[in-house]
Amino acid sequence: MTSPAAAPGPLSGPIAASNTRKAAPIAATIAAVIRDGHVLLVRRANPPDENCWAFPGGKINAGEPLEAATARELLEETGVVAEPLHVFDAVDVFDRDDTGALRRHFILIAMLCRWQSGEPVAGDDARDARWIALADLEGHELATSFGVARLARKAAALMAAS
């Protein structure tokens, strides 16, 4: 998941859309779990964001409610149990090849979650899973997927207000 939505360029509109349309966008959920000034992140084991830190999450199965998909993906990737509270953001992510051609379009639905139990242990397609201090997201030492710091700050503000 390499780039956010781009501004319209010279090849925008119906013609460009028909040239890049490969398949329907893929709906996926991401779980934002904040606890004691830390956010739960996983280091991705597979492309497109291999080795980048990101929110736990994944594809929503047909017929699966968003809350159930969020809880399932969170448990599979981290071993952590959390209560999905509500959607707080959605992000377009475009996975492009080396030539810039669209491979996949993801719509990531960010769900705020309240931690209930468990400590992170990497599972499923996560190489690592841990609590990361929110302050550490501001530096460049941590390679993160696009938008992680912004979404983590937003989730922390929402949790503090609740």
XYZ file of N, CA and C in Angstrom:
486
model
N 0.850 -1.142 0.000
C 0.000 0.000 0.000
C 0.899 1.208 0.000
N 1.160 1.712 -1.151
C 2.240 2.650 -1.260
C 1.878 4.101 -1.375
N 0.723 4.473 -1.846
C 0.473 5.891 -2.001
C -0.973 6.238 -1.741
N -1.180 7.460 -1.202
C -2.546 7.909 -0.960
C -3.166 8.379 -2.256
N -4.412 8.792 -2.175
C -5.106 9.312 -3.349
C -4.339 10.503 -3.896
N -4.162 10.549 -5.186
C -3.456 11.644 -5.826
C -4.451 12.652 -6.362
N -3.990 13.888 -6.452
C -4.836 14.936 -7.023
C -5.038 14.657 -8.497
N -6.182 15.082 -9.061
C -6.425 14.860 -10.486
C -5.325 15.493 -11.317
N -4.899 14.808 -12.340
C -3.863 15.315 -13.237
C -4.405 15.397 -14.639
N -3.508 15.502 -15.609
C -3.956 15.656 -16.987
C -4.734 14.454 -17.491
N -4.514 13.281 -16.914
C -5.249 12.090 -17.346
C -6.242 11.677 -16.281
N -7.103 12.597 -15.910
C -8.135 12.242 -14.938
C -9.464 12.152 -15.660
N -10.460 11.689 -14.937
C -11.789 11.599 -15.537
C -12.075 10.222 -16.080
N -13.160 10.082 -16.870
C -13.622 8.772 -17.331
C -12.615 8.017 -18.185
N -11.846 8.720 -19.024
C -10.884 8.019 -19.887
C -9.792 7.388 -19.047
N -9.202 8.176 -18.135
C -8.142 7.633 -17.282
C -8.690 6.522 -16.398
N -9.896 6.693 -15.889
C -10.480 5.673 -15.017
C -10.648 4.356 -15.753
N -11.057 4.395 -16.997
C -11.248 3.154 -17.734
C -9.919 2.479 -18.040
N -8.838 3.263 -18.111
C -7.528 2.687 -18.381
C -6.905 2.047 -17.146
N -7.284 2.503 -15.947
C -6.669 1.978 -14.740
C -7.570 1.021 -13.974
N -8.815 0.909 -14.349
C -9.749 0.065 -13.604
C -9.409 -1.409 -13.826
N -8.929 -2.073 -12.782
C -8.593 -3.491 -12.874
C -9.644 -4.336 -12.170
N -10.077 -3.857 -11.026
C -11.063 -4.584 -10.235
C -11.653 -3.604 -9.239
N -12.675 -4.019 -8.581
C -13.297 -3.170 -7.572
C -12.311 -2.933 -6.427
N -12.431 -1.794 -5.754
C -11.580 -1.560 -4.581
C -11.792 -2.658 -3.542
N -10.776 -2.878 -2.737
C -10.797 -3.904 -1.705
C -11.057 -3.231 -0.361
N -12.155 -3.595 0.278
C -12.476 -3.036 1.597
C -11.687 -3.787 2.666
N -11.036 -3.023 3.517
C -10.270 -3.607 4.612
C -10.459 -2.749 5.855
N -10.251 -3.347 6.990
C -10.378 -2.645 8.256
C -9.010 -2.505 8.909
N -8.832 -1.429 9.654
C -7.633 -1.284 10.476
C -8.092 -0.940 11.893
N -7.421 -1.529 12.869
C -7.778 -1.357 14.269
C -6.818 -0.375 14.926
N -7.362 0.725 15.435
C -6.559 1.707 16.165
C -6.803 1.482 17.653
N -5.808 0.894 18.312
C -5.907 0.588 19.739
C -4.883 1.460 20.461
N -5.369 2.324 21.350
C -4.515 3.241 22.115
C -4.583 2.819 23.579
N -3.405 2.753 24.216
C -3.354 2.391 25.646
C -2.158 3.077 26.298
N -2.404 3.845 27.320
C -1.336 4.474 28.104
C -0.318 5.227 27.246
N -0.800 6.024 26.310
C 0.106 6.829 25.486
C 0.821 6.056 24.395
N 0.374 4.834 24.138
C 0.972 3.982 23.113
C -0.097 3.529 22.126
N 0.335 3.232 20.914
C -0.551 2.704 19.876
C -0.051 1.304 19.506
N -0.970 0.412 19.263
C -0.617 -0.948 18.864
C -0.371 -0.979 17.357
N 0.847 -1.367 16.964
C 1.202 -1.459 15.545
C 1.825 -2.823 15.257
N 1.765 -3.198 13.985
C 2.421 -4.417 13.510
C 3.398 -4.045 12.402
N 4.476 -4.814 12.306
C 5.397 -4.640 11.177
C 5.002 -5.677 10.139
N 4.614 -5.208 8.980
C 4.103 -6.060 7.909
C 5.181 -7.021 7.405
N 4.781 -8.272 7.188
C 5.697 -9.301 6.697
C 5.654 -9.429 5.176
N 4.606 -8.880 4.549
C 4.413 -9.075 3.108
C 4.244 -7.745 2.373
N 4.570 -7.742 1.075
C 4.330 -6.555 0.256
C 2.835 -6.250 0.206
N 2.419 -5.048 -0.034
C 3.259 -3.959 -0.519
C 3.971 -3.172 0.569
N 3.595 -3.276 1.816
C 4.238 -2.503 2.888
C 5.155 -3.353 3.754
N 5.846 -4.275 3.148
C 6.744 -5.160 3.878
C 7.725 -4.352 4.725
N 7.862 -4.745 5.989
C 8.750 -4.128 6.982
C 8.307 -2.764 7.484
N 7.193 -2.252 7.034
C 6.668 -0.983 7.537
C 5.722 -1.245 8.705
N 5.727 -0.325 9.652
C 4.815 -0.413 10.786
C 3.463 0.143 10.376
N 2.412 -0.553 10.755
C 1.057 -0.173 10.354
C 0.073 -0.641 11.430
N -1.162 -0.210 11.293
C -2.203 -0.697 12.188
C -2.525 -2.149 11.840
N -2.853 -2.962 12.833
C -3.322 -4.309 12.528
C -4.632 -4.221 11.748
N -4.816 -5.118 10.817
C -6.058 -5.120 10.053
C -5.947 -5.988 8.827
N -7.013 -5.989 8.053
C -7.016 -6.790 6.841
C -8.368 -6.753 6.162
N -8.488 -7.593 5.173
C -9.691 -7.620 4.332
C -10.923 -8.036 5.131
N -12.034 -7.448 4.726
C -13.327 -7.778 5.311
C -13.941 -8.886 4.466
N -14.342 -9.961 5.097
C -14.964 -11.073 4.370
C -16.400 -10.721 3.981
N -16.863 -11.279 2.890
C -18.245 -11.057 2.447
C -19.205 -11.463 3.561
N -20.139 -10.579 3.877
C -21.131 -10.854 4.909
C -20.646 -10.625 6.328
N -19.397 -10.243 6.502
C -18.825 -10.045 7.837
C -19.028 -8.595 8.287
N -19.667 -8.381 9.411
C -19.811 -7.013 9.914
C -18.442 -6.382 10.180
N -18.365 -5.079 10.001
C -17.113 -4.343 10.165
C -16.495 -4.565 11.545
N -17.303 -4.517 12.578
C -16.787 -4.704 13.933
C -16.185 -6.099 14.106
N -16.843 -7.103 13.555
C -16.339 -8.475 13.654
C -15.031 -8.637 12.886
N -14.951 -8.032 11.696
C -13.721 -8.107 10.894
C -12.562 -7.441 11.629
N -12.838 -6.305 12.250
C -11.797 -5.584 12.996
C -11.285 -6.428 14.154
N -12.191 -6.971 14.955
C -11.799 -7.789 16.102
C -11.048 -9.041 15.653
N -11.517 -9.677 14.573
C -10.870 -10.888 14.064
C -9.450 -10.600 13.590
N -9.292 -9.580 12.757
C -7.966 -9.254 12.228
C -7.002 -8.849 13.337
N -7.495 -8.082 14.299
C -6.667 -7.668 15.427
C -6.168 -8.888 16.200
N -7.060 -9.810 16.502
C -6.681 -11.013 17.237
C -5.715 -11.879 16.427
N -5.993 -12.061 15.136
C -5.117 -12.886 14.286
C -3.704 -12.319 14.186
N -3.590 -11.003 14.063
C -2.271 -10.403 13.839
C -1.498 -10.117 15.111
N -2.212 -9.964 16.255
C -1.514 -9.531 17.472
C -1.799 -10.359 18.716
N -2.877 -11.136 18.734
C -3.269 -11.839 19.943
C -3.963 -10.937 20.954
N -4.211 -9.683 20.589
C -4.855 -8.712 21.478
C -6.365 -8.730 21.243
N -7.116 -8.623 22.328
C -8.573 -8.527 22.267
C -8.951 -7.084 22.585
N -9.779 -6.493 21.730
C -10.233 -5.123 21.948
C -11.672 -4.994 21.473
N -12.369 -4.040 22.064
C -13.753 -3.768 21.684
C -13.786 -2.713 20.587
N -14.268 -3.061 19.395
C -14.425 -2.048 18.353
C -15.511 -1.055 18.775
N -15.175 0.243 18.763
C -16.102 1.272 19.220
C -16.848 1.929 18.068
N -16.090 2.524 17.129
C -16.728 3.170 15.981
C -15.691 3.518 14.917
N -16.189 3.703 13.710
C -15.345 4.139 12.596
C -14.979 5.595 12.835
N -13.695 5.937 12.621
C -13.308 7.326 12.792
C -12.597 7.915 11.579
N -12.352 7.104 10.564
C -11.724 7.619 9.348
C -11.761 6.527 8.283
N -11.498 6.933 7.068
C -11.338 5.997 5.947
C -10.283 6.581 5.019
N -9.456 5.705 4.458
C -8.317 6.146 3.661
C -8.243 5.330 2.371
N -8.060 6.020 1.251
C -7.761 5.346 -0.011
C -6.271 5.062 -0.067
N -5.899 3.847 -0.424
C -4.496 3.493 -0.606
C -4.374 2.786 -1.946
N -3.451 3.274 -2.760
C -3.239 2.708 -4.089
C -1.908 1.973 -4.111
N -1.937 0.711 -4.447
C -0.742 -0.122 -4.579
C -0.351 -0.091 -6.051
N 0.806 0.471 -6.332
C 1.260 0.619 -7.720
C 2.543 -0.167 -7.945
N 2.747 -0.608 -9.194
C 3.982 -1.299 -9.530
C 5.070 -0.270 -9.826
N 6.251 -0.748 -10.231
C 7.386 0.137 -10.477
C 7.143 1.144 -11.598
N 6.225 0.846 -12.491
C 5.926 1.765 -13.600
C 4.818 2.755 -13.234
N 4.242 2.587 -12.053
C 3.157 3.462 -11.626
C 1.774 2.922 -11.940
N 1.700 1.763 -12.580
C 0.401 1.171 -12.919
C -0.279 0.647 -11.642
N -1.560 0.864 -11.566
C -2.335 0.434 -10.411
C -2.439 -1.088 -10.369
N -2.051 -1.658 -9.222
C -2.227 -3.092 -8.994
C -3.496 -3.339 -8.208
N -3.640 -2.605 -7.090
C -4.803 -2.770 -6.225
C -5.155 -1.434 -5.586
N -6.432 -1.264 -5.329
C -6.941 -0.084 -4.633
C -7.611 -0.581 -3.362
N -7.100 -0.138 -2.220
C -7.665 -0.511 -0.930
C -8.430 0.667 -0.348
N -9.541 0.396 0.292
C -10.224 1.383 1.115
C -10.084 0.875 2.547
N -9.255 1.573 3.331
C -8.993 1.179 4.705
C -9.955 1.923 5.619
N -10.746 1.185 6.350
C -11.736 1.751 7.259
C -11.157 1.660 8.672
N -10.867 2.832 9.243
C -10.221 2.893 10.558
C -11.263 2.821 11.664
N -11.103 1.833 12.521
C -12.024 1.589 13.628
C -11.298 1.848 14.949
N -11.845 2.740 15.760
C -11.313 2.991 17.095
C -11.688 1.807 17.980
N -10.716 1.294 18.725
C -10.946 0.111 19.568
C -10.439 0.361 20.983
N -11.147 -0.213 21.959
C -10.735 -0.127 23.363
C -10.098 -1.456 23.760
N -8.814 -1.392 24.185
C -8.082 -2.581 24.607
C -8.818 -3.271 25.750
N -8.894 -4.612 25.662
C -9.514 -5.396 26.726
C -8.529 -6.351 27.382
N -7.751 -7.072 26.565
C -6.806 -8.018 27.151
C -5.750 -8.421 26.128
N -4.683 -8.998 26.654
C -3.626 -9.541 25.811
C -2.491 -8.564 25.569
N -1.334 -9.139 25.316
C -0.152 -8.369 24.932
C 0.241 -8.811 23.525
N 0.756 -7.892 22.727
C 0.999 -8.202 21.315
C 2.049 -9.285 21.072
N 1.659 -10.215 20.217
C 2.536 -11.264 19.716
C 2.249 -11.353 18.213
N 3.280 -11.235 17.402
C 3.080 -11.237 15.949
C 2.480 -12.556 15.484
N 1.459 -12.457 14.648
C 0.820 -13.619 14.060
C 0.354 -13.301 12.659
N -0.203 -14.278 11.970
C -0.743 -14.103 10.624
C 0.307 -13.488 9.713
N 0.052 -12.294 9.144
C 1.023 -11.701 8.218
C 1.830 -10.573 8.858
N 1.959 -10.596 10.190
C 2.758 -9.607 10.906
C 4.121 -10.193 11.250
N 5.166 -9.426 11.013
C 6.525 -9.843 11.369
C 6.818 -9.524 12.834
N 6.195 -8.474 13.332
C 6.382 -8.037 14.711
C 5.108 -7.309 15.126
N 4.846 -7.239 16.409
C 3.700 -6.510 16.940
C 4.107 -5.949 18.288
N 3.816 -4.658 18.496
C 4.185 -4.054 19.776
C 3.458 -2.744 20.004
N 3.497 -2.320 21.274
C 2.994 -1.008 21.636
C 4.100 0.002 21.324
N 3.759 1.026 20.577
C 4.712 2.065 20.189
C 4.264 3.377 20.836
N 5.179 4.069 21.497
C 4.848 5.358 22.102
C 4.404 6.322 21.004
N 3.307 7.021 21.252
C 2.802 7.983 20.270
C 3.876 9.002 19.893
N 4.695 9.414 20.861
C 5.756 10.390 20.591
C 6.782 9.849 19.592
N 6.996 8.546 19.560
C 7.975 7.949 18.643
C 7.523 7.985 17.187
N 6.252 8.212 16.947
C 5.752 8.254 15.573
C 6.164 9.536 14.858
N 6.540 10.543 15.610
C 6.898 11.833 15.012
C 8.291 11.811 14.396
N 9.168 10.951 14.881
C 10.528 10.886 14.358
C 10.592 10.078 13.076
N 11.755 10.028 12.494
C 11.938 9.283 11.246
C 12.614 7.934 11.479
N 12.793 7.568 12.762
C 13.451 6.291 13.066
C 12.555 5.096 12.741
N 11.249 5.323 12.748
C 10.282 4.242 12.574
C 9.669 4.335 11.186
N 9.913 3.339 10.348
C 9.321 3.323 9.005
C 7.868 2.892 9.127
N 6.967 3.810 8.816
C 5.547 3.513 8.931
C 4.859 3.595 7.580
N 3.739 2.945 7.478
C 2.887 3.075 6.304
C 2.338 4.493 6.272
N 1.861 4.887 5.108
C 1.344 6.231 4.929
C 0.212 6.532 5.906
N 0.288 7.676 6.597
C -0.799 8.153 7.425
C -0.896 7.580 8.822
N 0.013 6.707 9.224
C -0.087 6.066 10.538
C -0.031 7.097 11.664
N 0.923 8.021 11.617
C 1.064 9.000 12.698
C -0.194 9.862 12.817
N -0.722 10.327 11.696
C -1.923 11.174 11.704
C -3.114 10.417 12.308
N -3.331 9.191 11.850
C -4.456 8.405 12.363
C -4.274 8.050 13.832
N -3.045 7.772 14.246
C -2.786 7.441 15.649
C -3.075 8.643 16.542
N -2.675 9.841 16.124
C -2.958 11.058 16.901
C -4.475 11.283 16.998
N -5.165 11.078 15.873
C -6.622 11.256 15.863
C -7.289 10.257 16.799
N -6.862 8.993 16.760
C -7.424 7.953 17.629
C -7.146 8.270 19.096
N -5.926 8.746 19.417
C -5.591 9.074 20.789
C -6.464 10.218 21.312
N -6.706 11.215 20.477
C -7.562 12.342 20.884
C -8.996 11.856 21.129
N -9.493 10.963 20.287
C -10.843 10.437 20.472
C -10.945 9.597 21.748
N -9.935 8.798 22.033
C -9.949 7.972 23.251
C -9.875 8.850 24.494
N -9.085 9.920 24.433
C -8.959 10.818 25.570
C -10.274 11.541 25.847
N -11.035 11.792 24.790
C -12.314 12.510 24.923
C -13.457 11.591 25.386
N -13.235 10.276 25.289
C -14.333 9.352 25.633
C -14.322 8.935 27.082
